[in-house]
Coordinates of C-alpha atoms and ligand atoms in Angstrom, one line a residue:
M6 CA 164.5 61.3 76.8
A7 CA 167.6 63.4 77.0
V8 CA 168.0 67.0 75.8
Q9 CA 170.7 65.8 73.3
E10 CA 168.2 63.7 71.5
I11 CA 166.0 66.7 70.5
P12 CA 167.8 67.5 67.3
K13 CA 167.3 63.9 66.0
I14 CA 163.7 63.9 67.0
H15 CA 163.1 67.2 65.2
A16 CA 164.9 65.9 62.1
D17 CA 163.1 62.5 62.2
L18 CA 159.6 64.0 62.5
N19 CA 160.4 66.5 59.7
A20 CA 161.5 63.6 57.5
T21 CA 158.3 61.7 58.3
F22 CA 156.2 64.7 57.3
R23 CA 158.0 65.0 54.0
T24 CA 157.1 61.4 53.2
G25 CA 153.5 62.5 53.2
K26 CA 152.6 59.7 55.6
T27 CA 150.5 62.0 57.8
K28 CA 148.4 63.5 55.0
P29 CA 145.8 60.8 54.2
M30 CA 142.6 61.2 56.2
A31 CA 142.8 57.5 57.0
W32 CA 146.0 58.0 58.9
R33 CA 144.7 61.1 60.7
R34 CA 141.5 59.3 61.7
A35 CA 143.4 56.2 62.9
Q36 CA 145.6 58.3 65.1
L37 CA 142.6 60.1 66.7
K38 CA 140.9 56.7 67.4
A39 CA 144.1 55.4 68.9
L40 CA 144.3 58.6 71.1
K41 CA 140.8 57.9 72.4
K42 CA 141.7 54.3 73.1
L43 CA 144.7 55.5 75.0
H44 CA 142.4 57.4 77.3
L45 CA 139.7 54.7 77.7
E46 CA 142.1 51.8 78.3
N47 CA 144.1 53.6 80.8
E48 CA 141.5 55.7 82.7
Q49 CA 142.4 54.3 86.1
A50 CA 146.2 54.8 85.7
L51 CA 145.7 58.3 84.3
C52 CA 143.4 59.3 87.2
Q53 CA 146.0 57.9 89.6
A54 CA 148.7 60.0 88.0
L55 CA 146.5 63.1 88.3
K56 CA 145.8 62.3 91.9
A57 CA 149.5 61.9 92.6
D58 CA 150.3 65.3 91.0
L59 CA 147.4 67.4 92.2
G60 CA 145.3 65.4 94.6
K61 CA 142.6 65.4 91.9
S62 CA 139.5 63.4 92.7
D63 CA 138.8 60.7 90.1
F64 CA 135.6 62.6 89.1
E65 CA 137.5 65.7 88.3
G66 CA 140.4 63.8 86.7
W67 CA 138.0 61.8 84.5
G68 CA 135.7 64.7 83.8
A69 CA 138.1 67.6 83.0
E70 CA 141.0 65.6 81.6
I71 CA 139.7 62.4 80.0
L72 CA 136.1 63.2 79.0
V73 CA 137.0 66.6 77.6
T74 CA 139.6 65.2 75.3
C75 CA 137.5 62.2 74.3
N76 CA 134.6 64.6 73.4
E77 CA 137.0 66.7 71.4
I78 CA 138.1 63.6 69.5
D79 CA 134.5 62.5 68.8
H80 CA 133.6 65.9 67.6
T81 CA 136.6 66.1 65.4
L82 CA 136.1 62.6 63.9
Q83 CA 132.5 63.6 63.1
H84 CA 133.4 66.9 61.3
M85 CA 137.0 66.7 60.1
N86 CA 136.2 65.4 56.6
E87 CA 134.0 68.5 56.1
W88 CA 136.6 70.8 57.6
A89 CA 139.3 69.4 55.3
R90 CA 137.3 69.5 52.1
P91 CA 138.4 72.1 49.6
E92 CA 136.0 75.1 49.8
R93 CA 134.7 76.5 46.6
I94 CA 134.8 80.3 46.5
P95 CA 133.8 82.8 43.8
T96 CA 136.3 84.0 41.2
P97 CA 136.3 87.7 40.1
V98 CA 134.8 88.3 36.6
A99 CA 138.0 89.8 35.4
V100 CA 139.8 86.5 35.4
Q101 CA 137.0 84.3 34.2
P102 CA 136.7 81.7 33.0
A103 CA 138.3 80.2 36.1
S104 CA 137.4 78.4 39.3
S105 CA 138.7 79.1 42.8
E106 CA 138.9 77.2 46.1
I107 CA 140.5 77.2 49.5
R108 CA 142.6 74.2 50.4
R109 CA 143.9 73.4 53.8
D110 CA 147.4 72.0 54.1
P111 CA 149.0 70.6 57.2
L112 CA 151.7 72.9 58.5
G113 CA 154.4 70.3 59.2
T114 CA 155.9 69.5 62.5
V115 CA 154.4 71.3 65.5
L116 CA 155.4 71.8 69.1
I117 CA 152.9 71.6 71.9
I118 CA 154.1 72.9 75.4
A119 CA 151.7 72.1 78.3
P120 CA 151.3 73.4 81.8
W121 CA 150.7 71.5 85.0
N122 CA 147.2 72.4 86.1
Y123 CA 145.3 70.1 83.7
P124 CA 148.5 68.3 82.7
L125 CA 146.9 65.5 80.7
Q126 CA 144.2 67.4 78.9
L127 CA 146.2 70.5 78.0
C128 CA 148.9 68.3 76.5
L129 CA 146.7 65.8 74.6
A130 CA 143.7 68.0 73.6
P131 CA 145.8 70.3 71.4
L132 CA 147.2 67.2 69.8
V133 CA 143.7 66.4 68.5
P134 CA 143.5 69.2 65.9
A135 CA 147.2 68.9 65.2
L136 CA 146.7 65.3 64.1
A137 CA 143.3 66.0 62.4
A138 CA 145.0 68.6 60.3
G139 CA 147.7 66.1 59.3
N140 CA 150.8 67.3 61.2
C141 CA 153.6 65.6 63.0
A142 CA 153.9 66.8 66.7
V143 CA 156.2 67.0 69.6
L144 CA 154.6 67.1 73.1
K145 CA 156.3 68.7 76.0
P146 CA 154.4 67.9 79.2
S147 CA 154.9 69.9 82.4
E148 CA 157.7 68.8 84.6
L149 CA 155.7 70.1 87.6
A150 CA 153.2 67.3 87.2
P151 CA 155.8 64.4 87.0
A152 CA 153.5 61.5 87.3
T153 CA 151.3 62.7 84.4
S154 CA 154.3 63.6 82.3
K155 CA 155.7 60.1 82.9
I156 CA 152.5 58.3 81.9
I157 CA 152.1 60.5 78.8
A158 CA 155.6 59.6 77.7
K159 CA 154.9 55.9 78.3
L160 CA 151.5 55.7 76.6
V161 CA 151.9 58.0 73.6
P162 CA 154.5 55.9 71.7
K163 CA 152.5 52.8 72.6
Y164 CA 149.3 54.0 71.0
L165 CA 150.3 56.6 68.4
D166 CA 152.6 56.5 65.4
P167 CA 156.1 57.0 66.8
D168 CA 157.3 58.2 63.4
A169 CA 155.1 61.2 63.7
I170 CA 154.4 61.9 67.3
A171 CA 157.1 62.2 70.1
V172 CA 157.0 63.2 73.7
V173 CA 159.9 65.1 75.2
E174 CA 159.9 65.3 79.0
G175 CA 161.7 67.9 81.0
G176 CA 161.8 71.4 82.4
V177 CA 163.2 74.7 81.4
P178 CA 166.5 73.4 79.8
T179 CA 164.4 71.0 77.7
S180 CA 161.9 73.7 76.6
T181 CA 164.8 76.0 75.8
E182 CA 166.5 73.4 73.6
L183 CA 163.2 72.6 71.9
L184 CA 162.6 76.3 71.2
E185 CA 166.0 76.5 69.5
H186 CA 164.6 74.5 66.6
K187 CA 162.4 75.6 63.7
W188 CA 158.9 74.3 64.2
D189 CA 156.0 74.9 61.8
H190 CA 153.7 76.1 64.7
I191 CA 154.0 76.3 68.4
L192 CA 151.0 76.0 70.7
F193 CA 152.0 77.0 74.2
T194 CA 149.7 76.9 77.3
G195 CA 151.1 78.6 80.4
G196 CA 151.8 82.0 81.9
G197 CA 152.4 85.3 80.1
N198 CA 156.1 85.6 81.1
V199 CA 157.0 82.2 79.6
G200 CA 154.7 83.0 76.7
R201 CA 156.9 86.0 75.9
I202 CA 160.0 83.7 75.9
V203 CA 158.2 81.3 73.6
M204 CA 157.2 84.0 71.2
A205 CA 160.6 85.6 71.1
A206 CA 162.2 82.2 70.3
A207 CA 159.6 81.5 67.7
A208 CA 160.2 84.9 66.1
K209 CA 163.8 83.9 65.2
H210 CA 162.3 81.3 62.8
L211 CA 159.2 83.2 61.9
T212 CA 157.2 80.4 63.5
P213 CA 153.6 81.2 64.1
V214 CA 152.4 80.8 67.7
T215 CA 149.2 80.1 69.6
L216 CA 149.5 81.4 73.1
E217 CA 147.0 80.1 75.6
L218 CA 147.7 82.3 78.6
G219 CA 146.0 83.3 81.8
G220 CA 145.2 86.4 83.8
K221 CA 142.5 87.6 86.2
S222 CA 139.0 86.6 85.0
P223 CA 136.4 88.8 86.7
C224 CA 133.0 87.7 87.8
I225 CA 130.3 90.3 87.9
V226 CA 127.2 89.6 90.0
G227 CA 124.3 91.8 89.1
K228 CA 121.6 93.3 91.2
K229 CA 119.1 91.0 89.6
T230 CA 120.5 87.5 90.2
K231 CA 119.4 84.2 91.6
I232 CA 122.0 84.5 94.4
G233 CA 121.9 80.9 95.8
Q234 CA 122.4 79.4 92.3
A235 CA 125.0 82.0 91.4
A236 CA 127.0 81.3 94.5
R237 CA 127.0 77.5 93.8
R238 CA 128.1 78.0 90.2
I239 CA 130.8 80.5 91.1
I240 CA 132.3 78.6 94.0
W241 CA 132.2 75.4 92.1
G242 CA 134.2 77.0 89.2
K243 CA 136.5 78.6 91.8
V244 CA 137.5 75.6 93.8
Y245 CA 137.5 73.1 91.0
N246 CA 141.1 71.8 90.9
A247 CA 141.7 73.9 94.1
G248 CA 141.4 77.0 92.0
Q249 CA 144.2 76.1 89.7
T250 CA 142.2 76.7 86.5
C251 CA 143.2 79.3 83.9
I252 CA 139.5 80.4 83.6
A253 CA 138.7 80.2 87.3
P254 CA 136.8 83.3 88.4
D255 CA 139.6 85.3 89.9
Y256 CA 137.6 88.0 91.8
I257 CA 134.0 89.0 92.4
L258 CA 132.4 92.4 91.7
V259 CA 129.0 92.2 93.3
H260 CA 126.3 94.8 93.5
S261 CA 126.6 96.2 97.0
S262 CA 122.9 95.4 97.8
R263 CA 123.6 91.7 97.3
K264 CA 126.9 91.2 98.9
D265 CA 125.8 89.9 102.3
E266 CA 123.4 87.4 100.7
L267 CA 126.2 86.2 98.3
M268 CA 128.6 85.7 101.2
A269 CA 126.1 83.6 103.1
A270 CA 125.3 81.6 100.0
F271 CA 129.0 81.0 99.3
E272 CA 129.4 79.6 102.8
R273 CA 126.3 77.3 102.4
A274 CA 127.6 76.1 99.0
L275 CA 131.1 75.3 100.3
K276 CA 129.8 73.4 103.2
R277 CA 127.5 71.5 100.9
F278 CA 130.3 70.6 98.5
H279 CA 133.2 69.9 100.9
G280 CA 131.7 69.8 104.5
D281 CA 132.9 71.8 107.4
D282 CA 136.5 70.9 106.7
A283 CA 137.6 70.8 103.1
Q284 CA 140.9 69.2 104.1
K285 CA 138.9 66.1 104.9
S286 CA 136.9 66.2 101.6
A287 CA 137.9 63.5 99.1
D288 CA 136.8 65.8 96.3
Y289 CA 139.0 68.8 97.2
G290 CA 142.4 69.0 95.4
R291 CA 145.8 70.2 96.6
I292 CA 148.2 72.9 95.5
I293 CA 150.7 71.6 93.0
N294 CA 153.9 72.2 95.0
E295 CA 155.4 74.1 97.9
R296 CA 156.4 77.1 95.8
H297 CA 152.9 77.7 94.6
F298 CA 151.6 77.0 98.2
D299 CA 153.9 79.7 99.6
R300 CA 153.0 82.1 96.8
L301 CA 149.3 81.7 97.6
V302 CA 149.8 82.1 101.4
G303 CA 151.7 85.2 100.5
L304 CA 148.7 86.5 98.5
L305 CA 146.5 85.8 101.4
G306 CA 148.6 88.1 103.5
D307 CA 146.6 89.7 106.3
H308 CA 143.6 90.5 104.3
K309 CA 140.2 90.3 106.0
V310 CA 138.9 86.7 105.6
L311 CA 135.2 86.2 105.4
F312 CA 135.4 82.5 105.1
G313 CA 138.2 79.9 105.2
G314 CA 141.8 81.1 105.4
T315 CA 143.3 78.0 106.9
H316 CA 146.2 76.1 105.3
D317 CA 148.6 73.2 105.9
R318 CA 152.0 73.3 104.1
D319 CA 152.8 69.6 104.7
D320 CA 149.5 68.6 103.0
K321 CA 149.7 71.5 100.3
F322 CA 146.2 72.3 101.4
I323 CA 144.7 75.8 101.3
A324 CA 141.0 76.1 102.3
P325 CA 138.5 77.7 100.0
T326 CA 138.9 81.3 101.1
I327 CA 136.7 84.4 100.6
L328 CA 138.5 87.7 101.1
D329 CA 136.7 91.0 101.9
A330 CA 137.7 93.9 99.6
P331 CA 141.5 93.5 99.6
D332 CA 143.3 96.7 98.6
L333 CA 143.2 97.1 94.8
D334 CA 147.0 97.5 94.7
S335 CA 147.7 94.4 96.8
P336 CA 149.2 91.4 94.9
V337 CA 146.0 89.4 95.3
M338 CA 144.2 92.1 93.2
T339 CA 147.0 92.6 90.7
E340 CA 148.4 89.1 90.1
E341 CA 146.6 86.0 88.7
I342 CA 145.6 84.1 91.8
F343 CA 145.5 80.5 90.4
G344 CA 144.4 79.0 93.7
P345 CA 141.3 78.9 96.0
L346 CA 141.3 82.5 97.2
L347 CA 138.4 84.6 96.1
P348 CA 138.5 88.4 96.7
V349 CA 135.1 90.1 96.7
H350 CA 134.6 93.8 95.9
T351 CA 131.3 95.7 95.5
Y352 CA 130.0 98.2 93.0
E353 CA 127.1 100.6 92.9
T354 CA 126.5 101.0 89.2
M355 CA 127.1 98.8 86.2
D356 CA 129.2 101.7 84.7
E357 CA 131.5 101.3 87.7
A358 CA 131.8 97.5 87.2
I359 CA 132.5 97.8 83.5
K360 CA 135.1 100.5 84.1
F361 CA 136.8 98.2 86.7
V362 CA 137.1 95.4 84.1
N363 CA 138.1 97.7 81.3
D364 CA 140.8 99.5 83.4
R365 CA 142.6 96.2 83.6
D366 CA 144.2 93.6 81.1
K367 CA 141.7 91.9 78.8
P368 CA 140.9 88.7 80.7
L369 CA 140.7 85.1 79.4
A370 CA 137.2 84.7 80.7
L371 CA 134.5 87.1 81.9
Y372 CA 131.6 85.9 84.0
L373 CA 128.3 87.7 84.5
F374 CA 125.5 86.5 86.7
S375 CA 122.4 88.5 85.9
T376 CA 118.8 87.8 85.0
D377 CA 118.5 91.3 83.4
A378 CA 118.8 90.8 79.6
K379 CA 119.6 94.5 79.0
E380 CA 122.4 94.4 81.6
R381 CA 123.8 91.3 80.0
E382 CA 123.8 92.9 76.5
R383 CA 125.6 95.9 78.0
V384 CA 128.4 93.9 79.5
L385 CA 128.8 91.8 76.4
N386 CA 129.0 94.9 74.2
E387 CA 131.2 97.1 76.4
T388 CA 133.9 94.6 77.5
S389 CA 136.5 92.5 75.7
S390 CA 137.7 89.1 76.9
G391 CA 138.8 85.7 75.5
G392 CA 135.3 84.3 76.2
V393 CA 132.2 85.0 78.3
C394 CA 130.1 82.7 80.3
V395 CA 126.8 84.1 81.5
N396 CA 125.1 82.6 84.6
Q397 CA 127.8 79.9 84.9
T398 CA 131.5 79.6 85.3
I399 CA 134.2 77.7 83.3
L400 CA 131.8 75.5 81.3
H401 CA 132.0 77.6 78.1
Y402 CA 135.4 75.7 77.8
I403 CA 133.5 72.7 76.5
V404 CA 131.5 74.4 73.8
N405 CA 133.2 72.5 70.9
D406 CA 132.0 74.7 68.2
G407 CA 133.4 77.9 69.6
P408 CA 137.0 79.1 69.6
F409 CA 138.8 78.9 72.9
G410 CA 141.6 81.4 73.4
G411 CA 142.6 84.8 74.9
V412 CA 142.8 88.3 73.7
G413 CA 145.6 90.8 74.4
P414 CA 147.6 89.6 77.5
S415 CA 145.4 86.6 78.0
G416 CA 146.6 85.0 74.7
M417 CA 146.5 84.9 71.0
G418 CA 145.0 82.4 68.6
A419 CA 142.5 79.7 69.5
Y420 CA 141.7 76.1 69.3
H421 CA 138.9 73.6 70.1
G422 CA 136.8 72.0 67.3
K423 CA 137.1 73.6 63.9
W424 CA 139.1 76.5 65.3
G425 CA 141.9 74.1 66.3
F426 CA 141.8 72.5 62.8
E427 CA 142.2 75.9 61.3
T428 CA 145.1 76.8 63.7
F429 CA 147.1 73.8 62.6
S430 CA 146.3 74.2 58.9
H431 CA 147.5 76.6 56.2
R432 CA 144.7 77.9 54.1
K433 CA 145.8 78.3 50.5
T434 CA 143.8 79.9 47.8
V435 CA 144.0 78.0 44.5
M436 CA 142.7 79.6 41.3
T437 CA 142.6 77.4 38.2
R438 CA 142.1 79.1 34.9
T439 CA 140.7 77.6 31.8
T440 CA 143.1 76.8 29.0
L441 CA 140.3 76.9 26.4
V442 CA 140.6 80.7 25.8
D443 CA 143.2 83.3 26.5
P444 CA 141.8 86.8 26.4
D445 CA 144.3 89.4 25.4
I446 CA 143.0 92.1 27.7
L447 CA 145.7 91.8 30.4
Y448 CA 148.7 91.6 28.1
P449 CA 150.7 94.6 26.7
P450 CA 150.6 96.6 24.6
Y451 CA 148.0 98.3 26.9
S452 CA 145.5 100.6 25.4
E453 CA 142.6 102.9 26.5
T454 CA 140.2 100.3 25.3
K455 CA 141.7 97.6 27.4
K456 CA 141.7 100.0 30.4
K457 CA 138.1 100.8 29.8
W458 CA 137.2 97.1 29.7
T459 CA 139.3 96.2 32.7
R460 CA 137.6 99.0 34.7
R461 CA 134.2 97.6 33.7
L462 CA 135.1 94.0 34.7
A463 CA 137.0 94.7 37.9
Ligands
NAD265 P1 154.4 78.1 82.9 O1 154.3 79.2 81.9 O2 155.3 78.2 84.1 O3 154.8 76.7 82.2 C1 154.2 76.2 81.1 C2 155.2 75.3 80.3 O4 156.3 76.1 79.9 C3 155.8 74.1 81.1 O5 155.8 73.0 80.2 C4 157.2 74.6 81.4 O6 158.1 73.5 81.5 C5 157.5 75.5 80.3 N1 158.5 76.5 80.7 C6 158.6 77.1 81.9 N2 159.6 78.0 82.0 C7 160.1 78.1 80.7 C8 161.1 78.8 80.1 N3 161.8 79.7 80.8 N4 161.4 78.6 78.8 C9 160.6 77.7 78.1 N5 159.7 77.0 78.6 C10 159.4 77.1 79.9 O7 152.9 77.9 83.3 P2 152.3 76.9 84.4 O8 152.8 77.4 85.8 O9 152.6 75.5 84.0 O10 150.8 77.2 84.2 C11 150.1 78.2 84.8 C12 149.8 79.3 83.9 O11 149.2 78.8 82.7 C13 148.7 80.3 84.4 O12 149.0 81.6 84.1 C14 147.4 79.8 83.7 O13 146.5 80.8 83.6 C15 147.9 79.4 82.4 N6 147.1 78.5 81.8 C16 146.4 78.9 80.6 C17 145.5 78.0 80.1 C18 144.7 78.3 78.8 O14 144.1 77.4 78.2 N7 144.7 79.6 78.4 C19 145.3 76.7 80.6 C20 146.0 76.4 81.7 C21 146.9 77.3 82.3

């Protein structure tokens, strides 16, 4: 689809929205069922596209990109009638007799811009609440995952209502042209720098934005921890999708007394998951492109490697790599890693670990491995992050009933489940007053008696 077609797509979708076609619950539910069918009937082709783009194993492609969205659809279909139902709320005595409620309106035509790391799920999962809430939508998949972008562009018009949902493929010029237009909401997933561009463009039209960004998600390993289990859960979350996960644990802060055990357990876990040579493992992914490969090798620099450290540019392979206490001002400790490198630092007291986290940007995720309930409560109370996962990594993402989103530089707004429905709805308060009586109290001429009564009722 050419950039020149964008104005017409924008106008056509707005026209569809104004017909009211997308408002009935029956239309919304039919679209969600069709979206699920798209996934189920094309599972193999979708997994092949993900493999072509990211070397993703079928298990990870199916699990993180197909299953997650299908679960989101099921959860939404189960609850959306209740989410959409007008909500009765109390009316102040002063304006009685009257009744009040909150109604949820669709916003209109929304734009969803997706990244390349989970190129299918992060494009189609936000569409679930957008459709459930009754909107039209334009999807802009990532050009850096071309096979997935292509299959999304092929399948979406085949399964979903083309009057209301469009896919626009392309890179920066396409995004730039899309952002020229007035949307009713933009949900952007990607890096903070592009997030700023999106927000600035949205500001011209006063378009609200949800920014799902990234950053450095810390992982604190406490003194009291089941080290073997913690190592497996951390390293699994780190090397899933070759570390190219927005909520991957970025670096470790381990109590100094447990560091050696943790390192040995990381090595055991990696060998168990991917054998002696991860390059030969069918389950280990590849770096998206040469640019990101070079960036990661640059981050690796000449830091002390405790495990891994090998790479192969022709294969876009970087081994799972543990780094021993790289300088705090080196890029691997200041930039989001977004790859299979895991720096490890130690701390002596929890005060120190909490300070380390709080001295930096508020992260998208925070991980804590500890069997000490008091310590867990402390960390939860004294830090701020998009979400927290205790004694596990990345799986809090699939808690349908909780909001997923960042805070501060890791993002704004949220989606998943009801929170996505709210993101793509406008909540309007509706007060309906009786016509049976019309008390004189609010009307001029005002008097001390009216004031006295108003004060009493307010
Ligand atoms: P990116 O910001 O480079 O690109 C995201 C999207 O923006 C793509 O569709 C791209 O075409 C578009 N884009 C790129 N440059 C643009 C420009 N100048 N103007 C307008 N649009 C532009 O991000 P990425 O490299 O695809 O993804 C990696 C980042 O995304 C990481 O920071 C990661 O943490 C973050 N991320 C966040 C989440 C989340 O849910 N919070 C999920 C995945 C990735």
